[in-house]
Coordinates of C-alpha atoms in Angstrom, one line a residue:
M26 CA 34.0 -45.5 -20.9
A27 CA 32.5 -47.0 -24.1
R28 CA 28.8 -47.0 -24.5
S29 CA 28.6 -50.8 -24.6
E30 CA 30.2 -50.9 -21.1
Q31 CA 27.5 -48.7 -19.7
A32 CA 24.6 -50.2 -21.6
S33 CA 21.6 -51.7 -19.9
V34 CA 20.6 -55.2 -21.0
A35 CA 17.3 -56.9 -20.3
V36 CA 17.8 -60.7 -20.3
I37 CA 14.3 -61.8 -21.3
H38 CA 13.1 -65.3 -21.2
N39 CA 9.8 -67.1 -20.9
F40 CA 9.3 -69.9 -18.4
V41 CA 6.1 -71.1 -16.8
G42 CA 5.6 -73.9 -14.2
E43 CA 8.2 -76.0 -12.4
D44 CA 11.7 -76.8 -13.8
E45 CA 11.9 -80.6 -14.3
Y46 CA 15.6 -80.6 -13.3
E47 CA 14.9 -78.8 -10.1
V48 CA 12.2 -81.5 -9.3
L49 CA 14.8 -84.2 -10.0
R50 CA 17.3 -82.6 -7.8
R51 CA 14.9 -82.7 -4.9
K52 CA 14.1 -86.3 -5.6
V53 CA 17.8 -87.1 -5.7
Q54 CA 18.3 -85.4 -2.3
D55 CA 15.4 -87.3 -0.7
G56 CA 16.2 -90.6 -2.3
S57 CA 12.9 -91.1 -4.0
I58 CA 14.3 -91.9 -7.5
E59 CA 16.7 -94.3 -9.1
S60 CA 18.9 -93.7 -12.1
P61 CA 19.4 -96.4 -14.7
T62 CA 23.0 -95.5 -14.8
G63 CA 23.4 -95.4 -11.0
R64 CA 25.0 -91.9 -11.3
L65 CA 22.5 -89.7 -9.4
D66 CA 25.3 -87.2 -8.7
D67 CA 25.2 -86.4 -12.4
I68 CA 21.5 -85.3 -12.1
A69 CA 22.3 -83.0 -9.3
Q70 CA 24.9 -81.2 -11.5
I71 CA 22.6 -80.5 -14.4
A72 CA 21.9 -76.8 -14.9
T73 CA 18.3 -75.7 -14.5
V74 CA 16.7 -73.0 -16.5
R75 CA 17.3 -70.6 -13.7
D76 CA 20.9 -71.6 -13.4
E77 CA 21.5 -71.0 -17.2
I78 CA 19.8 -67.6 -17.2
R79 CA 21.7 -66.5 -14.1
A80 CA 25.0 -67.6 -15.7
I81 CA 24.3 -65.4 -18.8
A82 CA 23.3 -62.4 -16.7
S83 CA 26.2 -62.8 -14.4
A84 CA 28.7 -63.0 -17.3
L85 CA 27.2 -59.9 -18.9
E86 CA 27.6 -58.1 -15.6
C87 CA 31.2 -59.1 -15.5
E88 CA 31.6 -57.7 -19.0
G89 CA 30.4 -54.3 -17.8
F90 CA 26.7 -54.3 -18.7
A91 CA 23.9 -53.3 -16.4
T92 CA 21.9 -56.4 -16.5
R93 CA 18.4 -57.5 -15.2
I94 CA 16.6 -60.8 -15.7
I95 CA 12.9 -60.8 -16.7
N96 CA 10.8 -63.9 -17.0
I97 CA 7.7 -62.8 -18.9
Q98 CA 5.7 -65.9 -17.8
D99 CA 3.5 -66.1 -20.9
D100 CA 2.1 -62.7 -20.0
F101 CA 2.0 -60.1 -22.8
E102 CA 1.6 -57.1 -20.4
R103 CA 4.6 -58.3 -18.5
L104 CA 6.6 -58.5 -21.7
L105 CA 5.5 -55.0 -22.8
G106 CA 6.3 -53.6 -19.4
A107 CA 9.8 -55.0 -19.4
L108 CA 10.4 -53.1 -22.6
K109 CA 9.1 -49.7 -21.3
E110 CA 10.1 -49.0 -17.7
P111 CA 13.0 -48.8 -17.7
R112 CA 13.6 -49.1 -21.4
P113 CA 16.7 -51.2 -21.9
D114 CA 19.4 -50.3 -24.4
A115 CA 19.2 -53.9 -25.6
V116 CA 17.3 -57.1 -25.0
F117 CA 19.2 -60.4 -24.8
N118 CA 16.4 -62.4 -26.4
L119 CA 16.0 -65.9 -24.9
V120 CA 12.3 -66.3 -25.7
E121 CA 11.7 -69.5 -27.7
S122 CA 7.9 -69.8 -27.4
F123 CA 4.9 -68.0 -26.0
R124 CA 1.9 -69.7 -24.4
Y125 CA 3.3 -73.0 -25.4
D126 CA 3.4 -72.1 -29.0
A127 CA 6.9 -72.1 -30.7
R128 CA 5.4 -70.1 -33.6
Q129 CA 5.2 -67.1 -31.3
E130 CA 9.0 -66.9 -31.1
A131 CA 9.2 -64.8 -34.2
R132 CA 6.3 -62.6 -33.1
V133 CA 8.0 -61.7 -29.9
A134 CA 11.1 -60.6 -31.9
A135 CA 8.8 -58.6 -34.1
L136 CA 7.6 -56.7 -31.0
Y137 CA 11.1 -55.6 -30.2
E138 CA 11.3 -54.4 -33.8
L139 CA 8.1 -52.4 -33.6
L140 CA 9.3 -50.7 -30.4
G141 CA 12.7 -50.0 -31.9
I142 CA 14.6 -51.8 -29.2
P143 CA 17.8 -53.6 -30.3
Y144 CA 17.8 -57.3 -29.5
T145 CA 20.2 -60.2 -29.9
G146 CA 19.8 -62.9 -32.4
S147 CA 18.0 -63.5 -35.7
P148 CA 15.1 -61.3 -37.0
P149 CA 11.5 -62.5 -37.2
L150 CA 11.6 -63.7 -40.7
T151 CA 14.6 -66.0 -40.1
L152 CA 13.1 -67.3 -37.0
A153 CA 9.8 -68.1 -38.7
V154 CA 11.4 -69.7 -41.8
C155 CA 13.9 -71.9 -39.9
Q156 CA 11.1 -73.2 -37.7
R157 CA 9.5 -74.6 -40.8
K158 CA 11.8 -77.4 -41.7
G159 CA 10.3 -78.1 -45.1
L160 CA 10.5 -74.5 -46.2
T161 CA 14.1 -74.3 -44.9
K162 CA 15.0 -77.3 -47.0
Q163 CA 13.3 -75.8 -50.1
I164 CA 15.4 -72.6 -49.7
L165 CA 18.6 -74.6 -49.2
K166 CA 18.0 -76.8 -52.2
A167 CA 17.2 -73.8 -54.4
N168 CA 20.6 -72.3 -53.4
G169 CA 22.6 -75.4 -54.1
I170 CA 23.0 -76.3 -50.4
P171 CA 23.0 -80.1 -50.0
T172 CA 20.2 -81.5 -47.8
P173 CA 18.7 -85.0 -47.6
R174 CA 15.8 -85.9 -49.9
Y175 CA 12.5 -85.5 -48.2
K176 CA 8.7 -85.2 -48.3
L177 CA 6.2 -83.4 -46.2
V178 CA 3.0 -85.2 -45.2
A179 CA 0.2 -83.1 -43.8
R180 CA -2.6 -85.6 -43.7
R181 CA -3.6 -89.2 -44.2
P182 CA -3.5 -91.3 -46.2
I183 CA 0.3 -91.3 -46.6
P184 CA 1.2 -91.2 -50.3
R185 CA 3.8 -93.4 -51.9
L186 CA 7.2 -92.0 -51.4
S187 CA 8.7 -92.4 -54.8
G188 CA 12.4 -91.5 -54.8
L189 CA 13.0 -91.9 -51.2
R190 CA 15.0 -94.9 -49.9
Y191 CA 14.8 -96.6 -46.5
P192 CA 15.8 -96.2 -43.8
L193 CA 13.9 -92.9 -43.3
I194 CA 13.6 -90.6 -40.3
V195 CA 10.3 -89.0 -39.4
K196 CA 10.2 -85.7 -37.5
P197 CA 7.7 -83.1 -36.6
S198 CA 8.1 -80.3 -39.2
S199 CA 8.0 -77.4 -36.8
E200 CA 9.8 -78.3 -33.6
D201 CA 13.3 -77.8 -32.3
A202 CA 15.6 -79.0 -29.5
S203 CA 15.1 -82.7 -30.7
L204 CA 11.4 -82.6 -29.7
G205 CA 9.7 -85.5 -31.3
I206 CA 12.9 -87.3 -32.3
H207 CA 13.3 -90.7 -30.8
E208 CA 14.9 -94.0 -31.7
K209 CA 11.6 -95.1 -33.3
S210 CA 11.7 -92.0 -35.5
I211 CA 13.9 -94.1 -37.9
V212 CA 11.8 -96.4 -39.9
E213 CA 12.8 -99.3 -42.2
N214 CA 9.5 -100.3 -43.8
R215 CA 6.0 -99.0 -44.7
E216 CA 4.3 -100.2 -41.6
Q217 CA 6.8 -98.4 -39.3
L218 CA 6.5 -95.3 -41.5
E219 CA 2.8 -95.1 -41.3
N220 CA 2.8 -95.6 -37.5
R221 CA 5.4 -92.9 -37.0
V222 CA 3.7 -90.4 -39.4
N223 CA 0.4 -91.0 -37.6
L224 CA 2.0 -90.3 -34.3
V225 CA 3.4 -87.0 -35.5
L226 CA 0.1 -85.9 -37.1
T227 CA -1.9 -86.7 -34.0
Q228 CA 0.5 -85.9 -31.1
Y229 CA 2.2 -82.8 -32.6
R230 CA -0.7 -81.6 -34.8
Q231 CA 1.6 -80.6 -37.6
P232 CA 3.0 -82.0 -40.8
A233 CA 5.5 -84.8 -40.6
L234 CA 8.9 -84.4 -42.3
I235 CA 10.1 -87.6 -43.8
E236 CA 13.7 -87.6 -44.7
E237 CA 16.2 -90.0 -46.0
F238 CA 18.4 -91.0 -43.0
V239 CA 22.1 -90.2 -43.6
A240 CA 24.3 -92.8 -41.8
G241 CA 27.6 -91.1 -40.8
R242 CA 29.1 -88.5 -38.7
E243 CA 27.0 -85.7 -37.0
L244 CA 28.6 -82.3 -37.1
G245 CA 27.6 -79.0 -35.4
I246 CA 28.9 -75.8 -36.9
S247 CA 28.5 -72.6 -35.0
V248 CA 28.7 -69.2 -36.6
L249 CA 29.3 -65.9 -34.7
G250 CA 28.9 -62.3 -35.8
N251 CA 27.6 -60.4 -38.9
R252 CA 30.3 -58.3 -40.6
G253 CA 32.7 -61.0 -41.6
P254 CA 31.0 -63.7 -39.5
Q255 CA 33.3 -66.2 -37.8
V256 CA 32.8 -70.0 -38.3
L257 CA 33.9 -71.5 -35.0
P258 CA 35.7 -74.8 -34.7
V259 CA 33.5 -77.7 -35.9
E260 CA 32.0 -79.9 -33.2
E261 CA 31.2 -83.7 -33.7
V262 CA 28.8 -85.9 -31.8
D263 CA 30.5 -89.2 -31.0
F264 CA 28.0 -91.9 -30.7
S265 CA 30.5 -94.7 -29.9
G266 CA 29.3 -94.8 -26.3
L267 CA 25.7 -95.6 -27.2
P268 CA 24.5 -99.2 -26.8
P269 CA 24.9 -101.1 -30.1
E270 CA 21.2 -101.4 -30.9
Y271 CA 20.9 -97.6 -31.2
W272 CA 21.1 -95.8 -34.5
G273 CA 23.5 -93.0 -33.5
I274 CA 21.3 -89.9 -33.6
V275 CA 20.6 -87.1 -31.2
T276 CA 17.2 -87.9 -29.7
F277 CA 15.1 -86.1 -27.1
E278 CA 16.1 -88.7 -24.5
S279 CA 19.9 -88.4 -25.2
K280 CA 19.7 -84.6 -24.7
W281 CA 17.1 -84.0 -22.0
N282 CA 16.1 -87.1 -20.1
P283 CA 18.6 -87.8 -17.3
L284 CA 16.8 -90.9 -16.3
H285 CA 17.3 -92.6 -19.7
E286 CA 20.2 -94.9 -20.3
V287 CA 21.4 -92.9 -23.3
F288 CA 21.4 -89.6 -21.6
H289 CA 24.6 -87.7 -22.5
K290 CA 26.2 -90.9 -23.7
A291 CA 26.9 -89.1 -26.9
D292 CA 30.2 -87.3 -26.3
L293 CA 31.1 -84.0 -27.9
I294 CA 34.4 -83.7 -29.7
C295 CA 35.6 -80.1 -30.5
P296 CA 37.3 -79.5 -32.7
A297 CA 36.3 -82.4 -34.8
R298 CA 39.0 -84.4 -36.5
L299 CA 38.3 -83.8 -40.2
P300 CA 40.6 -83.9 -43.3
R301 CA 41.5 -80.3 -44.3
V302 CA 39.6 -80.5 -47.6
V303 CA 36.4 -81.7 -45.7
K304 CA 36.8 -79.0 -43.0
R305 CA 37.0 -76.3 -45.7
R306 CA 33.8 -77.6 -47.4
V307 CA 32.0 -77.8 -44.0
R308 CA 32.9 -74.2 -43.1
D309 CA 31.9 -73.0 -46.6
V310 CA 28.5 -74.7 -46.5
A311 CA 27.9 -73.5 -43.0
L312 CA 28.7 -69.9 -43.8
R313 CA 26.5 -69.9 -47.0
T314 CA 23.6 -71.5 -45.1
Y315 CA 24.0 -68.8 -42.3
Q316 CA 23.9 -66.0 -44.9
I317 CA 21.2 -67.4 -47.2
L318 CA 18.7 -67.8 -44.3
G319 CA 19.4 -64.4 -42.9
C320 CA 20.8 -65.7 -39.6
R321 CA 22.2 -62.9 -37.3
D322 CA 24.6 -62.6 -34.4
Y323 CA 24.9 -66.3 -33.7
A324 CA 23.5 -69.6 -35.1
R325 CA 24.3 -73.3 -35.3
I326 CA 24.0 -75.6 -38.3
D327 CA 23.6 -79.3 -37.9
M328 CA 25.1 -81.5 -40.7
R329 CA 25.8 -85.1 -41.5
L330 CA 28.9 -86.4 -43.3
D331 CA 28.3 -89.8 -44.9
K332 CA 30.9 -92.5 -45.6
E333 CA 31.7 -91.1 -49.0
S334 CA 32.4 -87.7 -47.4
R335 CA 29.2 -86.2 -48.9
L336 CA 27.8 -83.4 -46.7
Y337 CA 24.2 -82.7 -45.9
V338 CA 22.6 -79.9 -43.9
L339 CA 20.0 -81.3 -41.5
E340 CA 18.8 -78.3 -39.4
V341 CA 19.5 -74.6 -39.1
N342 CA 19.2 -73.3 -35.5
P343 CA 19.1 -69.5 -35.1
N344 CA 19.4 -68.4 -31.5
P345 CA 20.8 -71.8 -30.3
D346 CA 21.3 -72.9 -26.7
L347 CA 24.1 -70.9 -24.9
T348 CA 24.7 -73.1 -22.0
E349 CA 28.3 -72.7 -21.0
G350 CA 30.6 -75.5 -22.1
V351 CA 28.3 -77.3 -24.5
A352 CA 27.3 -77.0 -28.2
F353 CA 27.7 -73.4 -29.4
M354 CA 29.7 -72.3 -26.3
A355 CA 32.0 -75.3 -26.6
S356 CA 32.9 -74.2 -30.1
A357 CA 33.5 -70.7 -28.9
A358 CA 35.8 -72.0 -26.2
A359 CA 37.7 -74.0 -28.8
A360 CA 38.2 -70.8 -30.7
G361 CA 39.7 -69.1 -27.6
L362 CA 36.7 -67.1 -26.6
T363 CA 35.5 -67.0 -23.0
F364 CA 31.8 -67.4 -22.1
G365 CA 31.6 -63.7 -21.2
A366 CA 33.5 -62.5 -24.3
T367 CA 31.2 -64.5 -26.5
L368 CA 28.1 -63.1 -24.9
R369 CA 29.6 -59.6 -25.0
R370 CA 30.1 -59.8 -28.8
I371 CA 26.5 -60.9 -29.3
V372 CA 25.2 -57.9 -27.3
E373 CA 27.5 -55.5 -29.1
E374 CA 26.1 -56.6 -32.4
A375 CA 22.7 -55.7 -31.2
L376 CA 23.8 -52.4 -29.8
A377 CA 25.6 -51.5 -33.1
R378 CA 22.3 -52.1 -34.9
G379 CA 20.5 -49.8 -32.5
R380 CA 23.1 -47.0 -33.0
K381 CA 22.8 -47.4 -36.8
T382 CA 19.0 -47.2 -36.6
D383 CA 19.2 -44.1 -34.4
R384 CA 21.4 -42.3 -36.9
A385 CA 19.2 -43.3 -39.8
A386 CA 16.2 -41.9 -38.0
A387 CA 18.0 -38.7 -37.2
E388 CA 19.1 -38.2 -40.7
S389 CA 15.6 -38.8 -42.1
R390 CA 14.0 -36.1 -39.9
P391 CA 13.2 -32.7 -41.6
D392 CA 15.4 -29.7 -40.6
E393 CA 13.1 -27.8 -38.2
S394 CA 15.0 -24.6 -39.0
I395 CA 13.5 -24.4 -42.5
L396 CA 9.9 -25.2 -41.4
V397 CA 7.8 -22.1 -41.6
Q398 CA 4.5 -22.0 -39.7
E399 CA 1.8 -20.2 -41.6

C-alpha cells in the first residue's frame, strides 16, 4: 500500500465561540426569526463550520488517510500539542486567523515549518504578502499583471486622488472573505469617499485600499498543484438576479448573511462562457499570478473582465474556501475531479514535500563511519 494511503493527517482549524449558522438553525426550528426571502428552509441547509470540517475529514478518510480533527481554539499549547503527540504525517491547514488576528495565519504556517511537519497550502511568505492587498498589487504591477489603479490611505486627511476616476471601491487593505465590502463600499463622489475611508480606518484599524471600480464580469480562477499546476475551469459570478439598484459585486452580505435579501442571489456559472481567446488570456494571467506570488497546492484568483475585454486581477486567495460544490470545489468538479480526489491531491503535494525534506536532511548528515573520536 502506498505511503499516502497510510498517512496520518491532522485537520487543524481554529474556531472559538458559537457558529452563527447553528444559532440560525435553532431559530428557524423554533420559529423565532423571519427571512426577507421567505425561504427559511434554505437557512437550515447552510453548512456550518463543523459541517465543513467534518466533510473534509470524512472525504480524506474515504481516500485512505488516517484523519483526526483538531480545533485549536485560539490556544497555542493546544496547537503545539496537536503537532507532537501523535505527530501527524501531514497537516491539512485550515487555520485562517489566531486570537482574532488574521495576520497570525502566516505565523501558524511558520510553526509547521519550524517543526518540520508537512502541511497543505501556501507558505508563510505568500500568506503574509497576499493578505496585504496593496503589496500584492505592487508585485503584480511590477510583473506586468493587470490590476485596477489604486491608492492606499493609512491616515486622515485623505489626499487628493489624482489619476483615479470615479466610481471607486473602498476596502480594508488586510481582510479577506469579503469582510468590509458592502454596497456602500462603492463611492461616486468625494463626500462618499471620505465617509467610507473614515469607516475603514476607525472600524478595521488598517489602511483603506481605494481602487478604481471595474464594471463588468467577475471571474474566479482556481489553480491546483505545483509541478505543472492545473488551471481549473473558469467560474463566473452572475449578478443578474440582484435587485437593479445593486452594483453587482460580491459583498459580505451576499456571501455570508442569509437574512439579507441579496444572500446567494449571485449565481455561479462554471465553466464560464468566454470566447476562446479571452479564456486563454484568463488562464495565462491566473497561472502567472499563482507562480509570481508563490502560491502552493491550491489557490483562487479573482478577476474582472470589462466591456472592452480588458482583464484585471482583483484579489489573490491562497488557501481558499474548500466547501464542497462552491467556488474552488465547483471548478474542480467541472474539471472532472471529485471532492475527495481534489483533497487527496492537495494532501499528496504536502506529503511529497515532506519526503523531499527528509531525503535532503539525510543526505546532509555526516557519515558516522568516518567520524573518529579522539
